[in-house]
Tab-separated table of C-alpha atoms in Angstrom:
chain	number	residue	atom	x	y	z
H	276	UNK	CA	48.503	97.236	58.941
H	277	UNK	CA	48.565	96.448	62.787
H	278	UNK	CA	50.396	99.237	65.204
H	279	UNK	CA	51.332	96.144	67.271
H	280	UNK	CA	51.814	92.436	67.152
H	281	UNK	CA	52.646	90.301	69.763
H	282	UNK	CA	53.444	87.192	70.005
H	283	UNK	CA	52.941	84.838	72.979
H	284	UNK	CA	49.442	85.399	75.137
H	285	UNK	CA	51.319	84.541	78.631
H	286	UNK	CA	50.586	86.935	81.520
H	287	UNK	CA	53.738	89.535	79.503
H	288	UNK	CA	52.209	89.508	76.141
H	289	UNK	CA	48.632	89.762	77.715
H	290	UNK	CA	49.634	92.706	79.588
H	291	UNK	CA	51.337	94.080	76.639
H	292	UNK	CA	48.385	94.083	74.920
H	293	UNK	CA	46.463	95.896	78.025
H	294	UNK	CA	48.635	98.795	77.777
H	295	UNK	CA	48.983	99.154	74.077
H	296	UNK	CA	45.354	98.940	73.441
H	297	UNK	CA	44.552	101.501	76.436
H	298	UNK	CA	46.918	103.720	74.728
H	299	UNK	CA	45.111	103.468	71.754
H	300	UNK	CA	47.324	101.420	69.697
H	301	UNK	CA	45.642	98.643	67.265
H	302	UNK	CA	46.890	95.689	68.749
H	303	UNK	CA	47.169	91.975	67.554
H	304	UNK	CA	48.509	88.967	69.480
H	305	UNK	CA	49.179	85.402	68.173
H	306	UNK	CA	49.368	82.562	69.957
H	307	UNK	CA	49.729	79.094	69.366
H	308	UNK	CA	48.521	77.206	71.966
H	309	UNK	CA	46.031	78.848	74.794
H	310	UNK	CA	45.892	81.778	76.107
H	311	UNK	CA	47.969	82.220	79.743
H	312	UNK	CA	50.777	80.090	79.665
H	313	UNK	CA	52.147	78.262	82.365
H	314	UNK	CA	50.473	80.355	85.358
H	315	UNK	CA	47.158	78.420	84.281
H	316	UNK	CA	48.941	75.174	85.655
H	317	UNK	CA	48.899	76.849	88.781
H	318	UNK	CA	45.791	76.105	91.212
H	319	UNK	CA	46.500	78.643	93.743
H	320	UNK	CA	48.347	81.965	93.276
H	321	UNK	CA	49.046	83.620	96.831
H	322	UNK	CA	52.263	86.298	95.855
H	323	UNK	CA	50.545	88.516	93.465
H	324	UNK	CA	50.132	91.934	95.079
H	325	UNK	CA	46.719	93.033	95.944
H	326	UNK	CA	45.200	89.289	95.329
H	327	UNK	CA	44.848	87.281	98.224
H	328	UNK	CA	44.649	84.450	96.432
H	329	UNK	CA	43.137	83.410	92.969
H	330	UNK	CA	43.877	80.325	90.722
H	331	UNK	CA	46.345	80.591	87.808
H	332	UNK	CA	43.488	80.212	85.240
H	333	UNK	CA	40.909	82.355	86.821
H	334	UNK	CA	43.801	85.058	86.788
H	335	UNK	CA	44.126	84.544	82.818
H	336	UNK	CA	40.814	84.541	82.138
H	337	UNK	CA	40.238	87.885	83.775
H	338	UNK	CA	42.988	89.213	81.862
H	339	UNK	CA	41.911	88.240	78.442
H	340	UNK	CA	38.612	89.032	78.813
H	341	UNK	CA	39.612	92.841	79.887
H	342	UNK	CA	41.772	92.699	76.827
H	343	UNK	CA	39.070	91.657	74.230
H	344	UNK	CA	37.027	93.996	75.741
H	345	UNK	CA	39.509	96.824	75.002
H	346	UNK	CA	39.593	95.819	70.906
H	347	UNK	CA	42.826	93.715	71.369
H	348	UNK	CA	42.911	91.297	67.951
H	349	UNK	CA	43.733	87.216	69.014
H	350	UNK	CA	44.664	84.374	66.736
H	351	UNK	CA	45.955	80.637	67.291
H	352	UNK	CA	48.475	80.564	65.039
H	353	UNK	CA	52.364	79.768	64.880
H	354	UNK	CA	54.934	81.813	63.934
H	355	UNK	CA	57.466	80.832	62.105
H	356	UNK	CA	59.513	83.934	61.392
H	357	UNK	CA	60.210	87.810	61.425
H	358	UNK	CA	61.547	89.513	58.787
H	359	UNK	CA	61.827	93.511	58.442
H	360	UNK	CA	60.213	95.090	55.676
H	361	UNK	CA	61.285	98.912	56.050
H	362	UNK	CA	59.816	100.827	58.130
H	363	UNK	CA	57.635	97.689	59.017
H	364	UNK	CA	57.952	94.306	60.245
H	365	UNK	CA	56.403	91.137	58.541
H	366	UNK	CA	55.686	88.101	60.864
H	367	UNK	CA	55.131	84.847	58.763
H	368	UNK	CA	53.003	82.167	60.605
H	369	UNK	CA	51.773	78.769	59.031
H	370	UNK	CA	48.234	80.764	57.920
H	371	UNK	CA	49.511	83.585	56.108
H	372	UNK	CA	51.306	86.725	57.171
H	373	UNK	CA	50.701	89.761	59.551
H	374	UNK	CA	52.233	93.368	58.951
H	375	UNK	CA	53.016	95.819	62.489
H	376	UNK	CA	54.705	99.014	62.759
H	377	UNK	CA	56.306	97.368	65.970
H	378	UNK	CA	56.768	93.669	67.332
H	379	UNK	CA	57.047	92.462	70.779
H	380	UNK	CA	57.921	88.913	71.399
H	381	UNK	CA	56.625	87.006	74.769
H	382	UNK	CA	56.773	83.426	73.831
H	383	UNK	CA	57.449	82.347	77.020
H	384	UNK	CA	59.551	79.202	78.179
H	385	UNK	CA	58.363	75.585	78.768
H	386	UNK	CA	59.572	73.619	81.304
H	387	UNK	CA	61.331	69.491	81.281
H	388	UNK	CA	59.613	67.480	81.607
H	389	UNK	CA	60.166	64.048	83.154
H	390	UNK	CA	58.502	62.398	80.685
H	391	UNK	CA	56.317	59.979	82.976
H	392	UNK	CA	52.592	58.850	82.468
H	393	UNK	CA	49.774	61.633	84.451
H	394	UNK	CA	52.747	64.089	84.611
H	395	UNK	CA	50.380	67.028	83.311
H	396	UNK	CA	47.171	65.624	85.366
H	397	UNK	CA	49.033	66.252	88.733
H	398	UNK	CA	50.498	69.623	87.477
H	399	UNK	CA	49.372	71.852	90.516
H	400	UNK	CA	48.385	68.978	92.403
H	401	UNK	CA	51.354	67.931	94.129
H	402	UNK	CA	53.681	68.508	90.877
H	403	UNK	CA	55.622	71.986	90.061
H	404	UNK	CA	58.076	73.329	88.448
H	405	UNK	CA	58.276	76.532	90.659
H	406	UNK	CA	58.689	76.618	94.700
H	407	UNK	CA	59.103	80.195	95.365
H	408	UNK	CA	55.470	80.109	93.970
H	409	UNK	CA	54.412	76.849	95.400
H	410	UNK	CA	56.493	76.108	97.986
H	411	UNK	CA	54.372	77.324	100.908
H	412	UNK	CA	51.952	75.130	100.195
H	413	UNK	CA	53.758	72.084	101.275
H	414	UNK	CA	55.381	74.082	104.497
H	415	UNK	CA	55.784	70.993	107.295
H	416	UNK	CA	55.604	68.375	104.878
H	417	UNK	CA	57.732	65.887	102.877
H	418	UNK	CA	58.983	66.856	99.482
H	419	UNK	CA	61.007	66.370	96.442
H	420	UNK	CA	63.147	68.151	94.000
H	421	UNK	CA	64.398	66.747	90.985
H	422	UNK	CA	67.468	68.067	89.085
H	423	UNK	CA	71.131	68.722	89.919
H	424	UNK	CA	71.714	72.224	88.328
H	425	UNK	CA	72.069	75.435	90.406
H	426	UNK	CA	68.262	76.135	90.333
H	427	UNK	CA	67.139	72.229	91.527
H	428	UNK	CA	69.815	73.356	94.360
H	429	UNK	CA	68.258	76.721	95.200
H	430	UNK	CA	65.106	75.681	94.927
H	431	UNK	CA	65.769	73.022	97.608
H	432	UNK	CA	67.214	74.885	100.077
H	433	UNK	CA	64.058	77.269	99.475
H	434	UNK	CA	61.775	74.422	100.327
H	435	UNK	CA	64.387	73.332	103.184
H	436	UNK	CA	63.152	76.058	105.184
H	437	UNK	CA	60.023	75.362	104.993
H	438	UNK	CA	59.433	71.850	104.366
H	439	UNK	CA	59.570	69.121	107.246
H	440	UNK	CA	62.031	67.019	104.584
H	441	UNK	CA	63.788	67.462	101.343
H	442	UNK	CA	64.872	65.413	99.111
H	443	UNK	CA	67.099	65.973	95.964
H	444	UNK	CA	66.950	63.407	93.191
H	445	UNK	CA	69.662	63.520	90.687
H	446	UNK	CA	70.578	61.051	87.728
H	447	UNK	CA	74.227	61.326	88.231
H	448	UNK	CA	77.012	61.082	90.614
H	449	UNK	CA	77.181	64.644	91.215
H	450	UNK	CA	75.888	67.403	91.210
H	451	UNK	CA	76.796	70.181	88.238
H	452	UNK	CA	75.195	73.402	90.645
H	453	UNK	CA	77.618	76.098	92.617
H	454	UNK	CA	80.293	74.304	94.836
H	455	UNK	CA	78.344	76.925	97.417
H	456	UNK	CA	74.744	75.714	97.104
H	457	UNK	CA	76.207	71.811	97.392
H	458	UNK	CA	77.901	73.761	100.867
H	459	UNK	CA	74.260	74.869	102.343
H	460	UNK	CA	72.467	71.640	101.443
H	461	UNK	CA	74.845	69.711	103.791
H	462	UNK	CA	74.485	71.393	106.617
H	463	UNK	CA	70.472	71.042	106.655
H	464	UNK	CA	69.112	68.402	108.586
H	465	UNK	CA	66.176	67.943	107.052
H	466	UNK	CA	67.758	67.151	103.156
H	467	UNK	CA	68.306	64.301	101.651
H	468	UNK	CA	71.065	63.939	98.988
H	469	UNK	CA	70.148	60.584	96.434
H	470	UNK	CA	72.572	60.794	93.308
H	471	UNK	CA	72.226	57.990	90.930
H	472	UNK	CA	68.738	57.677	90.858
H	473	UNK	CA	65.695	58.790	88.783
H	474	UNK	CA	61.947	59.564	89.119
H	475	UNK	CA	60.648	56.281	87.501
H	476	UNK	CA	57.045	57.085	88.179
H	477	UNK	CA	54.331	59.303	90.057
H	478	UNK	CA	51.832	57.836	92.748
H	479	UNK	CA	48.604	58.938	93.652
H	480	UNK	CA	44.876	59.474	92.070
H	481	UNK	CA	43.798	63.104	92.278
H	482	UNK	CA	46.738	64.459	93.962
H	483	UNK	CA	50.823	63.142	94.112
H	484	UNK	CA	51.246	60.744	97.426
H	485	UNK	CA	54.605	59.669	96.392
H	486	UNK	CA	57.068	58.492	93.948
H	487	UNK	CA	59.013	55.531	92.754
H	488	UNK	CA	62.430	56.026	92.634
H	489	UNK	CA	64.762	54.417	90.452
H	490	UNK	CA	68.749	53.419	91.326
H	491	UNK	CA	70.368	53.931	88.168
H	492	UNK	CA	72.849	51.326	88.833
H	493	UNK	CA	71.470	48.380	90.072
H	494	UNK	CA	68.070	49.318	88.692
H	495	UNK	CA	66.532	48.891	92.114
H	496	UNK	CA	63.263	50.883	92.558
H	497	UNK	CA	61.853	52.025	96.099
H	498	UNK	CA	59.300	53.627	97.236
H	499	UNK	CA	59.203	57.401	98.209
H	500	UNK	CA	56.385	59.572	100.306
H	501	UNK	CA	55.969	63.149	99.087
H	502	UNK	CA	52.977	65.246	99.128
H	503	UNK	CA	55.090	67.778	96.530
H	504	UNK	CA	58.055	67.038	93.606
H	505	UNK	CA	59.621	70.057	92.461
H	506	UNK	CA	61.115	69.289	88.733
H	507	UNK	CA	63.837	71.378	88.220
H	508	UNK	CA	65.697	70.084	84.783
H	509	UNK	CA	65.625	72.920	82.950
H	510	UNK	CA	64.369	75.242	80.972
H	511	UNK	CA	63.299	75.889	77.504
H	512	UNK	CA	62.812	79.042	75.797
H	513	UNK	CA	60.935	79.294	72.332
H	514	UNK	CA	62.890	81.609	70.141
H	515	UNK	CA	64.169	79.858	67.252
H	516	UNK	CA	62.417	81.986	64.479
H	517	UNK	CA	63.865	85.234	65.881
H	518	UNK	CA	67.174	84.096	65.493
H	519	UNK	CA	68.166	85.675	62.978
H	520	UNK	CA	66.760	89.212	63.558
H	521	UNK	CA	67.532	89.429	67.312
H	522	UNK	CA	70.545	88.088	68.996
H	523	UNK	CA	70.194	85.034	71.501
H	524	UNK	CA	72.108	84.232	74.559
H	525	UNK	CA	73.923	80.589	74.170
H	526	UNK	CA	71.139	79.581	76.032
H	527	UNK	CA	68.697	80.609	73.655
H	528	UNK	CA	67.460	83.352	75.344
H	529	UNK	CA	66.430	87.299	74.372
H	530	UNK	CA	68.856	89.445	74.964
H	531	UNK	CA	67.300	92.295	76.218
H	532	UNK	CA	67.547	95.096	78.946
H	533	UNK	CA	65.053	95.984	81.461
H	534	UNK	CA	63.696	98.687	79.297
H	535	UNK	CA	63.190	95.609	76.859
H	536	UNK	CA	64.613	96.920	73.734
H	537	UNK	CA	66.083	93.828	71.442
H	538	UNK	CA	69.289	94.330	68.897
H	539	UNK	CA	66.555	95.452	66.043
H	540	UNK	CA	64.938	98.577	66.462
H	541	UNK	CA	61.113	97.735	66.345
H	542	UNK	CA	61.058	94.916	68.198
H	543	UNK	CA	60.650	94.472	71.862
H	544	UNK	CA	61.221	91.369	74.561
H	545	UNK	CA	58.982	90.731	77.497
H	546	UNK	CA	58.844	87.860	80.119
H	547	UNK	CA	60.437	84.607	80.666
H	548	UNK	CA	61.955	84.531	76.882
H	549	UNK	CA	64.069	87.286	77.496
H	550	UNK	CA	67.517	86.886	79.452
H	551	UNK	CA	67.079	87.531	82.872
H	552	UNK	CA	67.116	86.065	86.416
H	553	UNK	CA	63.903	86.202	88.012
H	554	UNK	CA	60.842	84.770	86.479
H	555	UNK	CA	57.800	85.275	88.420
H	556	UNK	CA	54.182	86.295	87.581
H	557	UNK	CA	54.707	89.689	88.616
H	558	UNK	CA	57.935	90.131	86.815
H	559	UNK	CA	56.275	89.311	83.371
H	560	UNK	CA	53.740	91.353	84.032
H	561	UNK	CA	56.360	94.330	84.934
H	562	UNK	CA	58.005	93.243	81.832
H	563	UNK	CA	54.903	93.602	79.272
H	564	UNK	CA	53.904	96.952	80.578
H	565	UNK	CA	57.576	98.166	79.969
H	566	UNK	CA	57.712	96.691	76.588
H	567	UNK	CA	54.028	98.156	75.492
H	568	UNK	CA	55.141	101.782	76.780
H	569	UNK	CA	58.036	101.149	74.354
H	570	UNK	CA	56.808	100.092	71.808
H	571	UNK	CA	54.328	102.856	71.719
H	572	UNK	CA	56.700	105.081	71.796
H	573	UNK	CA	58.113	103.397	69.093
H	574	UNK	CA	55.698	103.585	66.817
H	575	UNK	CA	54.406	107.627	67.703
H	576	UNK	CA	58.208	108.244	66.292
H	577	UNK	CA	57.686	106.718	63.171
H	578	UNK	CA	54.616	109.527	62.269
């Protein structure tokens, strides 16, 4: 029997694992896909403290490799349920099963996508789903956001303040973010409202030179220069086989606190899957040290 299991091996469950192991906890993590999750799209990483800069993947592999080097257990494999057994907690994956004292879940969220040809080949190269991160790259020049939700809103008038032009692409006739947010983007210059029209495809070879938008009326496509396209269409977190042994926000989200604890003792939330408002690098990170400490101290009570 494993101390610790965690699922997810994005930069929370990672980190997780980092201080679990270093506190001399036998750890195991599961993942599904690769290890990092979506901060290995990322080509340059310039906001995380003491880093001047680094690229998302370099980052990851740093991380795992200080984690394998510390005894930390890894294996590709989904999960497709929890399930308490006592004191312990069974997690049932399409190999077999695992048994921990404690569980913490960092599965992460994935992102919209648009659903266009080359979509993941210019990830990080002119294509992101994150401006606060990658926003300051593109600072003087012309760029995109896609999305009519309060975060495609923020996230424009983010890049409006940086950018030499903004424009917002939405599908529809108007706009479903914060009366407020609608407000600001009217009184900058520099954006660009176009309702009723859709990203129809992405131009450019090794990096994004432009798009083709779509009218979704008329069906009349034109041609639009941008350097960066922000999609902003939402979100979408991986926790359906938790369900039903912690409780969700209607959103699908973790509820948990900032000291991580879910509604079943045992088992612990860290990172973007949990309810929360910011999701950054350094906030996942934040979160999987919190949850490790936890669960630690979860599982020195049960002795």
């Amino acid at each position: 029997m494993t101390d610790l299991i965690i699922i997810g091996a994005g930069p929370a469950g990672m980190t997780a694992a980092l201080y679990a192991a270093r506190a001399g906890k036998s750890v195991l993590m599961l993942e599904k896909e690769t290890f990092g999750g979506q901060i290995t799209y990322s080509p340059r990483v310039e906001n995380y403290p003491g880093i001047k800069q680094i690229s998302g993947n370099e980052w990851a592999s740093g991380l795992v490799e200080q984690i394998l080097d510390l005894g930390v257990r890894t294996e590709l494999e989904t999960v497709t349920g929890i399930r308490p057994d006592g004191p312990r907690w069974i997690v049932e994956t399409m190999e077999g099963i695992h048994i921990g004292r404690a569980l913490i879940l960092a599965t992460g969220v994935s992102h919209r996508r648009l659903g266009l040809p080359r979509e993941e080949d210019l990830m990080g190269a002119g294509l992101s789903t994150c401006a606060v991160c990658d926003g300051a790259f593109y600072a003087g020049e012309d760029t995109a956001v896609v999305g009519g939700g309060d975060t495609a809103l923020q996230e424009a008038l983010f890049l409006s303040s940086l950018c030499r032009r903004v424009t917002v692409i939405h599908r529809r006739g108007e706009f479903r973010g914060e009366h407020r947010l609608q407000e600001a983007l009217h009184q900058r210059d520099n954006v660009e409202l176009r309702l009723h029209s859709i990203v129809s495809a992405l131009e450019g070879t090794d990096s994004l030179t432009g798009v083709t938008l779509q009218d979704t009326r008329s069906g009349v496509e034109e041609h639009l220069a941008v350097t960066g396209l922000f999609v902003a269409i939402g979100q979408l977190p991986h926790n359906e086989a938790f369900a039903s042994v912690v409780r969700l926000d209607e959103s699908g989200y973790i509820l948990a606190g900032e000291d991580t604890h879910t509604s079943s003792p045992g088992v612990f939330a860290a990172g973007d899957c949990r309810a929360k408002e910011v999701r950054q690098l350094t906030t996942a990170v934040g979160d999987g040290a919190a949850a490790a400490l936890a669960a630690c101290r979860y599982v020195d009570s049960l002795s």
